XYZ file of C-alpha atoms in Angstrom:
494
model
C -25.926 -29.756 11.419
C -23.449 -27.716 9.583
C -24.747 -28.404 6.532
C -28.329 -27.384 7.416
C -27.015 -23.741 8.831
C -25.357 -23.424 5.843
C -28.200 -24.025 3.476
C -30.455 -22.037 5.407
C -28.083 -19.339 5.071
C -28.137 -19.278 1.247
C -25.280 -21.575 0.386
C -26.375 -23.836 -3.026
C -24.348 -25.415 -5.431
C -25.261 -24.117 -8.935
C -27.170 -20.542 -10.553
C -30.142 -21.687 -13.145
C -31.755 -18.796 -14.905
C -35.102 -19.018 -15.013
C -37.056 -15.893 -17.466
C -39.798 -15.757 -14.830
C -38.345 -15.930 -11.118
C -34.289 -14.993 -12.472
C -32.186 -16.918 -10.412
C -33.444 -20.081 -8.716
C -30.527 -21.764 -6.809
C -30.036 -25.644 -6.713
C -28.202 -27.867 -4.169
C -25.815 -30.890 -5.278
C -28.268 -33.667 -4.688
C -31.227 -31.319 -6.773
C -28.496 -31.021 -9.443
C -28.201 -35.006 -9.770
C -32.131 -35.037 -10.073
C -32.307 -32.516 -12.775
C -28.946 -34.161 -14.368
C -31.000 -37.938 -14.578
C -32.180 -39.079 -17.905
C -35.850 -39.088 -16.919
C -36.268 -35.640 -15.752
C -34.014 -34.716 -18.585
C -36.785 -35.502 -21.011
C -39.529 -33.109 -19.436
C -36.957 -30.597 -21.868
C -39.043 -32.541 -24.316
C -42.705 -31.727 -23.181
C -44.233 -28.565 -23.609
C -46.112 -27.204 -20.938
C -49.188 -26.493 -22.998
C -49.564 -29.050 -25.465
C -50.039 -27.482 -28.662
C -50.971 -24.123 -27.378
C -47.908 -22.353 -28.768
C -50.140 -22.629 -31.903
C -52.477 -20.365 -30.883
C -49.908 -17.563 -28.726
C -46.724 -18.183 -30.546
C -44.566 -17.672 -26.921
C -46.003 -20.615 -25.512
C -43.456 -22.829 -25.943
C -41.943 -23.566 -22.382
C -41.447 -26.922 -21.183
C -42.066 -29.066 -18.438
C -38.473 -28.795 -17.346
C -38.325 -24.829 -16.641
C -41.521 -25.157 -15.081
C -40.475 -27.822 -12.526
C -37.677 -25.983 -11.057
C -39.690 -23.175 -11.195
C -42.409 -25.046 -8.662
C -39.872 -26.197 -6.967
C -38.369 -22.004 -6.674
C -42.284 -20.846 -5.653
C -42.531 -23.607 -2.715
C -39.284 -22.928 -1.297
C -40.378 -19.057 -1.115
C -43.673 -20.440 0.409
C -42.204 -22.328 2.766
C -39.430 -19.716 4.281
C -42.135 -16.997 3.444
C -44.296 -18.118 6.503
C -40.939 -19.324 8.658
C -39.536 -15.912 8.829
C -43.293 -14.490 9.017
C -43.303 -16.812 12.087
C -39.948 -15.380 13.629
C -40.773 -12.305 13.201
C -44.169 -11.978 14.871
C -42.666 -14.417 17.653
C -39.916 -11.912 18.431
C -41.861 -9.058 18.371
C -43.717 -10.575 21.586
C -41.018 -12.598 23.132
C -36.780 -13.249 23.221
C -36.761 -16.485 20.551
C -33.631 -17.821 19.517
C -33.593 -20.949 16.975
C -32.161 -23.966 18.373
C -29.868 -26.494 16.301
C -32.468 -29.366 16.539
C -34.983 -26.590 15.174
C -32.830 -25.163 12.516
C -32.103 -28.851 11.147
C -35.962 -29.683 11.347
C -36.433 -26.614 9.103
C -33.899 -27.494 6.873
C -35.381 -31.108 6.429
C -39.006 -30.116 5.979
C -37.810 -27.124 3.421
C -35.664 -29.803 1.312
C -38.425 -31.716 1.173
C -41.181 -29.490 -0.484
C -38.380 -28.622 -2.957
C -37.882 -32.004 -4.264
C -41.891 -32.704 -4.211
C -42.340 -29.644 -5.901
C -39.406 -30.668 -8.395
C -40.716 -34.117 -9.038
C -44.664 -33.331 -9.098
C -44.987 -33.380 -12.979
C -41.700 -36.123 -13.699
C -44.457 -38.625 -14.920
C -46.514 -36.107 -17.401
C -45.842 -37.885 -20.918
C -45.878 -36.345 -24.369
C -48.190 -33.268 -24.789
C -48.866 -33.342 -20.845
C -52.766 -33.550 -20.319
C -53.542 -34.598 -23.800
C -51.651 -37.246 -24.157
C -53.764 -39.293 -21.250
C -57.120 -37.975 -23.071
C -56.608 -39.717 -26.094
C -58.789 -42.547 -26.519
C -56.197 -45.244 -27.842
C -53.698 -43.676 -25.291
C -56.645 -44.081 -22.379
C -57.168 -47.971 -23.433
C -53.418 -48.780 -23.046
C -53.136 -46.768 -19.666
C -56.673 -48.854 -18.396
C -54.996 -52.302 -19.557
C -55.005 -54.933 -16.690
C -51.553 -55.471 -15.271
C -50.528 -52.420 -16.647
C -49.615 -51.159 -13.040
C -47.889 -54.197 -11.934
C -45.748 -54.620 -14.982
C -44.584 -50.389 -14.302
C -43.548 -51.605 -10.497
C -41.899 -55.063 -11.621
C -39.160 -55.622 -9.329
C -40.044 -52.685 -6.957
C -42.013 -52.517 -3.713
C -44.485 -50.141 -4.572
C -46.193 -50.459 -1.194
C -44.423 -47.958 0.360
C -46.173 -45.061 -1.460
C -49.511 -47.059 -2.467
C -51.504 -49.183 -0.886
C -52.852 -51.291 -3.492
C -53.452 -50.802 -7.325
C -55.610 -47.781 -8.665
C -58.331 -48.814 -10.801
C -57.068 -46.725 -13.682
C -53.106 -44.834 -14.082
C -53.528 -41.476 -14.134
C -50.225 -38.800 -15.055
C -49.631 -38.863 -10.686
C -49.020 -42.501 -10.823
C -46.191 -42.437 -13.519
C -44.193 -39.133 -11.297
C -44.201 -41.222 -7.795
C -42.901 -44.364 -10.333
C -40.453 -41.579 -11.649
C -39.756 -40.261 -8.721
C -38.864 -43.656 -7.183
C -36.373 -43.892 -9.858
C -34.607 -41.006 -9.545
C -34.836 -40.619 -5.864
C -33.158 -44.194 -5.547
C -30.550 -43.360 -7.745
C -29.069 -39.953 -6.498
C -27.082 -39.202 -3.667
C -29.557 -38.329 -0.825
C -27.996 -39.917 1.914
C -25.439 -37.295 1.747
C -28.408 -34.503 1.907
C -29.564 -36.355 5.059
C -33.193 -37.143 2.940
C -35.210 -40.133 2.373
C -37.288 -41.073 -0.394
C -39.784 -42.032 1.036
C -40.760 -38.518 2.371
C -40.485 -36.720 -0.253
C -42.559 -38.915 -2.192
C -44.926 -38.974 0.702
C -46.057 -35.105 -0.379
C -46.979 -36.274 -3.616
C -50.549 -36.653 -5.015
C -51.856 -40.431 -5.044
C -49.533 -41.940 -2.476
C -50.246 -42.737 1.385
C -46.816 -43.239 3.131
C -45.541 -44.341 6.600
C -42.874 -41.308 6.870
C -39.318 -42.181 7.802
C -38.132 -41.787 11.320
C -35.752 -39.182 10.530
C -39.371 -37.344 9.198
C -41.041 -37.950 12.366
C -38.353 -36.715 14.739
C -38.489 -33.630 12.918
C -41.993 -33.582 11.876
C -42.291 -33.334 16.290
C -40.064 -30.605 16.883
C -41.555 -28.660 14.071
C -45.017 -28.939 15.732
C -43.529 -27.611 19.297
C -41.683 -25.121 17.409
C -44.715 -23.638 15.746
C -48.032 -24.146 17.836
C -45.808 -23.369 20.976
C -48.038 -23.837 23.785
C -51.084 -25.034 22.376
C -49.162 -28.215 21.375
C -48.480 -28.830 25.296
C -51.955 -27.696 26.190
C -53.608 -29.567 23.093
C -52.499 -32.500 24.210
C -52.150 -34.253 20.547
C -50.727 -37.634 20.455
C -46.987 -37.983 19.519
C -47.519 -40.623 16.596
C -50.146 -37.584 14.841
C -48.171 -35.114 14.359
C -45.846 -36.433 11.548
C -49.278 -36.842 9.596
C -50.039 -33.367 10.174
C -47.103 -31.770 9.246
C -46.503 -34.019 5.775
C -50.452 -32.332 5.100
C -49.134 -29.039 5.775
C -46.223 -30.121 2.846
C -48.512 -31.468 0.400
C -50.637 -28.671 0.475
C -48.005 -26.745 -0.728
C -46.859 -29.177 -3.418
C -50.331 -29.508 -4.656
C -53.163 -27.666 -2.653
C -55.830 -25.023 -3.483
C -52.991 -22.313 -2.782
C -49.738 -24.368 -3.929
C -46.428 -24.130 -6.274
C -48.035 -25.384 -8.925
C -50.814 -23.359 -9.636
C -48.586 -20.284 -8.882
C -45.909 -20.916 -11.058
C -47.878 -22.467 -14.349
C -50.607 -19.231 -13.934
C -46.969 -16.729 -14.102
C -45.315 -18.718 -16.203
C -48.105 -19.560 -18.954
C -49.238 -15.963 -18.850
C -45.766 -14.509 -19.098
C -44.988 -16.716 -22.450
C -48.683 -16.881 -23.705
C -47.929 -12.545 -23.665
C -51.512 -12.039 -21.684
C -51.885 -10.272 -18.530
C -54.941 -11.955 -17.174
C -52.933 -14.730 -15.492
C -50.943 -12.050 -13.528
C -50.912 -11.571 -9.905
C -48.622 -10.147 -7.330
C -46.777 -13.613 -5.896
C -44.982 -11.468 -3.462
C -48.077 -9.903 -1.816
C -49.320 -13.272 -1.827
C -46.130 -15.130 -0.263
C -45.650 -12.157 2.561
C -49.389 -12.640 3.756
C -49.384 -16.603 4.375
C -48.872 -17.927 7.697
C -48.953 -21.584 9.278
C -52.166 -21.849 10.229
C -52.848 -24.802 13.673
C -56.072 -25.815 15.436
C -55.347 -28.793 18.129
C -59.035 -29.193 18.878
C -59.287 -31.034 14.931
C -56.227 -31.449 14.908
C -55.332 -29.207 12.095
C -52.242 -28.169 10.514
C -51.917 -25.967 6.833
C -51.849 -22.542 5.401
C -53.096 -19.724 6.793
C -53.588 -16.175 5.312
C -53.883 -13.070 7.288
C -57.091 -10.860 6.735
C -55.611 -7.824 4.666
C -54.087 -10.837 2.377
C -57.386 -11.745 1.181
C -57.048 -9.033 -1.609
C -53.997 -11.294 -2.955
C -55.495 -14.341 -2.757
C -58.973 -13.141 -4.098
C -56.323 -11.820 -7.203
C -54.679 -15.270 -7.290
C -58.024 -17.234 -7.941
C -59.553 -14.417 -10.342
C -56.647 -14.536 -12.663
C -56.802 -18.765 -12.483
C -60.338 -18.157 -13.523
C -59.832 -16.207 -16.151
C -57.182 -18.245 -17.904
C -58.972 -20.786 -17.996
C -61.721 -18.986 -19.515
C -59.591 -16.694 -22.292
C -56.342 -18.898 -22.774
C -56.964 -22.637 -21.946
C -60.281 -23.147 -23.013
C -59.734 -20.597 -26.108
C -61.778 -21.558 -29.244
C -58.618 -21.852 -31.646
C -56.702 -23.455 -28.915
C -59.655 -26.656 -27.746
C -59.661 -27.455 -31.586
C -56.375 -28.004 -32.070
C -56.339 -30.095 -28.549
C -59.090 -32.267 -30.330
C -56.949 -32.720 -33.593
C -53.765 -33.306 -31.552
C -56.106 -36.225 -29.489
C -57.094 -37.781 -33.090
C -53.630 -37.827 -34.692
C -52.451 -39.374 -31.607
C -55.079 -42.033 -31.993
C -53.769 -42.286 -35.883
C -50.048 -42.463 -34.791
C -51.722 -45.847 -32.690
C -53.025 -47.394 -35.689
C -49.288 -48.177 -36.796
C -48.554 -51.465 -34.904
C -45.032 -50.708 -35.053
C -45.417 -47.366 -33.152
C -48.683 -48.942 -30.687
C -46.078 -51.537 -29.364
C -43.508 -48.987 -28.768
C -45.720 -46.526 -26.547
C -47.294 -49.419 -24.683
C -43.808 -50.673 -24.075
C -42.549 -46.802 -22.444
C -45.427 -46.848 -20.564
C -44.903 -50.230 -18.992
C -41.192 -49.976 -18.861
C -38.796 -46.928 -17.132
C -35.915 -48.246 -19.372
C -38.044 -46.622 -22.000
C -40.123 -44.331 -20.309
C -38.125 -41.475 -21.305
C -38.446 -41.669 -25.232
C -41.914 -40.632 -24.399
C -41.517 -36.860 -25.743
C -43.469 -34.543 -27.865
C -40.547 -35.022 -30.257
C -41.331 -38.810 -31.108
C -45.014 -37.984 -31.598
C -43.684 -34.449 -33.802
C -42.191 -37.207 -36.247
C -44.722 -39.916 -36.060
C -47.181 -36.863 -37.416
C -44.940 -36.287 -40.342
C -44.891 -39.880 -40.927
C -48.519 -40.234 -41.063
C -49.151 -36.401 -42.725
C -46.099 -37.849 -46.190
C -48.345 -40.595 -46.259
C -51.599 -39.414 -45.967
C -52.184 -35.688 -46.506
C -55.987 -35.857 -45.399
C -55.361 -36.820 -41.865
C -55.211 -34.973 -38.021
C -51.323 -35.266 -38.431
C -51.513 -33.218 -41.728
C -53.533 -30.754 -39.886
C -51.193 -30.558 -36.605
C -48.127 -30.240 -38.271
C -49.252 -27.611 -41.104
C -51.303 -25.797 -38.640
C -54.912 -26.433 -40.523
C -57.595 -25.525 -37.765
C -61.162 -26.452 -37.454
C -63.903 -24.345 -39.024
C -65.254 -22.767 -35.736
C -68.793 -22.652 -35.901
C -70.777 -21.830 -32.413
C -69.569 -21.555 -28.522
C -72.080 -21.723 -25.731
C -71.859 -22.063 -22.044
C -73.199 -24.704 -19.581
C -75.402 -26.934 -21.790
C -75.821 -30.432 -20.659
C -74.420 -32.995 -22.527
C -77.864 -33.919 -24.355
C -78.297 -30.128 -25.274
C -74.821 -30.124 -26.615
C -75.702 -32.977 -28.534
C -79.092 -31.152 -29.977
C -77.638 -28.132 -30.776
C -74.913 -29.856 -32.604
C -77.522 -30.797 -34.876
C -79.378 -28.067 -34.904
C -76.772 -26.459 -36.597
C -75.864 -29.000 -39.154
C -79.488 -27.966 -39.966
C -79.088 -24.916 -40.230
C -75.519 -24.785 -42.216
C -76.127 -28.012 -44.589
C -73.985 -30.168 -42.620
C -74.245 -33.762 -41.967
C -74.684 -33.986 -38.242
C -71.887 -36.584 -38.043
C -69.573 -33.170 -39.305
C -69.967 -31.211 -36.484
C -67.779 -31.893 -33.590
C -67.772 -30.359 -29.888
C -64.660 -29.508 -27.768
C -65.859 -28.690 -24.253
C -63.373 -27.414 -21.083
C -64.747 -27.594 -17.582
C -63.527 -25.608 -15.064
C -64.361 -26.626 -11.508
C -64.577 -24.211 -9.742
C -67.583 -25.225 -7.334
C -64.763 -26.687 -4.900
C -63.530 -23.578 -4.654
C -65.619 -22.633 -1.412
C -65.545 -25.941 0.393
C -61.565 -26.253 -0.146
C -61.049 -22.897 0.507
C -62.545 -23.508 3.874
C -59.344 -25.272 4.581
C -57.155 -22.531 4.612
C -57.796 -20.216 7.810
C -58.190 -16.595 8.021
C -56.289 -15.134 10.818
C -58.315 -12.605 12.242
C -57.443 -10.195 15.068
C -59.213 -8.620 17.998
C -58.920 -5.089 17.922
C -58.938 -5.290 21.486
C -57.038 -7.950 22.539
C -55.024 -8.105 19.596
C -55.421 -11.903 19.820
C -55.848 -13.712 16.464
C -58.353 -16.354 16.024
C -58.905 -18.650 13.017
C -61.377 -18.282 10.532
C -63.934 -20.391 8.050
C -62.453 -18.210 4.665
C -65.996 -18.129 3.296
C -66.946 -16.722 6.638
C -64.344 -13.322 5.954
C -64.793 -13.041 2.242
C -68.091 -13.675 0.039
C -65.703 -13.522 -2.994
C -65.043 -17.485 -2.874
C -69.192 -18.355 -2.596
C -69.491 -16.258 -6.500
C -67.628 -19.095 -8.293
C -69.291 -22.382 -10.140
C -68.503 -24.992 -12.322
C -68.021 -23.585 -15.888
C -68.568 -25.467 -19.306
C -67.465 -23.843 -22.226
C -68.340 -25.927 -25.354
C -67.092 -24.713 -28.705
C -68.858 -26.259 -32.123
C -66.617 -26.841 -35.283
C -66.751 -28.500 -38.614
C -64.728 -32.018 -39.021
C -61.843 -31.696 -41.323
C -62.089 -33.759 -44.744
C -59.908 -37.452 -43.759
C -59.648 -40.093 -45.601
C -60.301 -42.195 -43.247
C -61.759 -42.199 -40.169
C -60.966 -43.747 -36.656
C -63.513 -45.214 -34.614
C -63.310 -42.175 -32.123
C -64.713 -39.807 -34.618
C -68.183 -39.484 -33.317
C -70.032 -36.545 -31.825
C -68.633 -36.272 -28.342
């Protein structure tokens, strides 16, 4: 209990200095996390593939922006606790209790290692790496799943094999690793939690989870969880949704950090939004008549969070799917798919990706030299072009063409500029944002009664008609294939 007072009351272990959020303390069981081999190597993975190509600054890793998600959920988390206790005291005499302060403590400890652990099992360039096509057959190999758990009980977190292994999968295999390998006992933490919060698992949360999983529930819904009425073995599941949305949610650490952190080193504004307006406007948000637990936002916060999804929107738009910056993601996929024609180097990857002995050689560094390999040996290849920065002949961007019209108007302007049609290659980004109203509708408005002063919960869609504008975007850029010498079997008109 004494340790949970005194970590609530600021007490950490170790300072890291982070350019974004400054200081972002760490506790001694975080520090062994950060310390282990295989989150070591996210040092090793930038954040944005290649994008540093394109804005210079854009060099942060994987490892900064970890600990930063982890920094944004804690603030989340306490954000709407002492929003909570202060509103509560305001009406009523509320004093925490012991049992209540350790609950807090165990639920906030939690999120932090989610958050820090949410990206452990990104590999080398992040979301490139899994959309090259040789890299895509190895990850879709039968057994491939099996062989990563050999040894291991992996039904604790899944509940059978996924049809194909996605970046998620390989963090909860990470995460298993280093979870089972630090020191949490002493933190008074189970794995098995923590991994529970993380995308792609379905968990049966620990006892120690539960226990406080059910005084967190009194603590917060108050009466309404005597008069609700909800039964005792629910509640865990609704309070591990309320931490997962903050791990990884419409509204979550993630998205916060990577939109500050990629817009802050990228040197653009448009990613910008004020995290502190944001953070001092969410609220737990409870319904027993669902039953619903998860994040609330009060009504003059909707100017934040209409800020927060504009600026996602338009970095997608003018950073991520940037003309100079999709063609060098579709180079980077082909001399990844070259680096795979070497046997040598093929049996290597598909042995780190099978294997956590070896899982951490998987950097940007190995595939770095593996492109000067290829580039000595063959200077009319993708690895020439990565690592001496020659970039595809833009020719044409549109927006929301169907795949057949892509296809036509990739032709028509072979056409029309000489070009064999087989020359002219297409690098589309979608950005979904068609969700955004329906999973926006599961974080609550609280609106009050000017009379009563009574707040009610809202539909979000029903308070603002900002989050009904948005739609799925395509934006397809046309270029001219690069002279190779030779040519993989990949190098069609996508």
């Amino acid at each position: 209990m004494r340790r949970a007072v005194n970590d609530l009351l600021g007490a950490y272990d170790k300072l890291i200095m982070d350019p974004v959020h400054g200081g972002i303390p760490l506790y001694r069981h975080e520090i062994q996390v950060i310390d282990h081999p295989l989150f070591q190597r996210l040092r090793n993975i930038c954040q944005n593939d290649i994008l540093s190509l394109v804005f210079p600054g854009a060099t942060h890793s994987r490892f900064l922006h970890s600990i930063g998600v982890m920094h944004v959920g804690t603030r989340m988390f306490r954000s709407m606790i002492d929003a909570y206790l202060r509103e509560r005291q305001l009406s009523e005499r509320m004093d925490l209790s012991l049992s209540q302060l350790d609950a807090i403590d165990y639920l906030a400890k939690t999120i932090r290692l989610g958050c820090l652990l949410h990206d452990s099992g990104h590999s080398s360039f992040s979301h490139q790496f899994t959309q090259a096509r040789r890299i895509r057959e190895l990850m879709s190999r039968p057994g491939r799943f099996a062989d990563l758990w050999q040894g291991v009980d992996y039904s604790r977190y899944h509940q059978g094999e996924p049809d194909e292994l996605e970046h998620e999968h390989y963090s909860v295999r990470v995460a298993h690793e280093v979870l089972t390998s630090v020191d949490l006992e002493s933190a008074g933490l189970d794995a098995v939690d923590v991994i529970g919060i993380m995308e792609t698992t379905d968990v049966t949360p620990s006892d120690t989870f539960c226990r406080h999983a059910r005084t967190f529930w009194d603590f917060i819904a108050g009466d309404d969880a005597v008069a609700g009425a909800i039964p005792e073995r629910d509640v865990p599941g609704l309070v591990m949704g309320l931490l997962s949305s903050i791990v990884s949610g419409e509204i979550d650490a993630d998205r916060a950090d990577y939109m500050l952190r990629d817009g802050f080193h990228s040197s653009v504004t448009i990613g910008g939004f004020n995290l502190d307006h944001l953070l001092s406007n969410l609220r737990f948000g409870w319904d027993v008549t669902e039953p619903w637990m998860g994040l609330a936002i009060t009504q003059k916060g909707l100017g934040a969070l209409e800020d927060f999804v504009y600026s996602r929107y338009q970095m997608y738009r003018k950073v991520y799917a940037h003309k100079t910056a999709l063609g060098f993601d579709w180079l980077l996929r082909e001399a990844i798919n070259e680096v795979l024609e070497d046997p040598e180097s093929f049996e290597w990857i598909d042995t780190c990706l099978s294997d956590m002995n070896y899982f951490a050689e998987l950097t940007d560094s190995f595939f770095w030299e593996a492109f000067r390999k290829v580039a000595r040996r063959q200077p009319k290849s993708y690895s020439f072009s990565i690592v001496n920065r020659v970039k595809l002949k833009h020719l044409d961007t549109r927006e929301n063409m169907a795949k057949a019209v892509i296809t036509q108007h990739g032709h028509w302007l072979a056409g029309e500029l000489g070009l064999n049609p087989v020359d002219v290659v297409t690098c589309s980004m979608r950005a979904r944002f068609s969700n955004i109203q329906d999973n926006f509708n599961g974080i609550k408005v609280l609106v009050k009664n000017p009379v009563s002063r009574e707040r009610s919960l809202r539909k979000i869609t029903d308070v603002s008609a900002f989050f009904s504008k948005f739609g799925d975007g395509t934006i397809t850029h046309f270029y001219h294939r690069p002279e190779v010498t030779t040519r993989a079997p990949s190098d069609l008109m996508e």
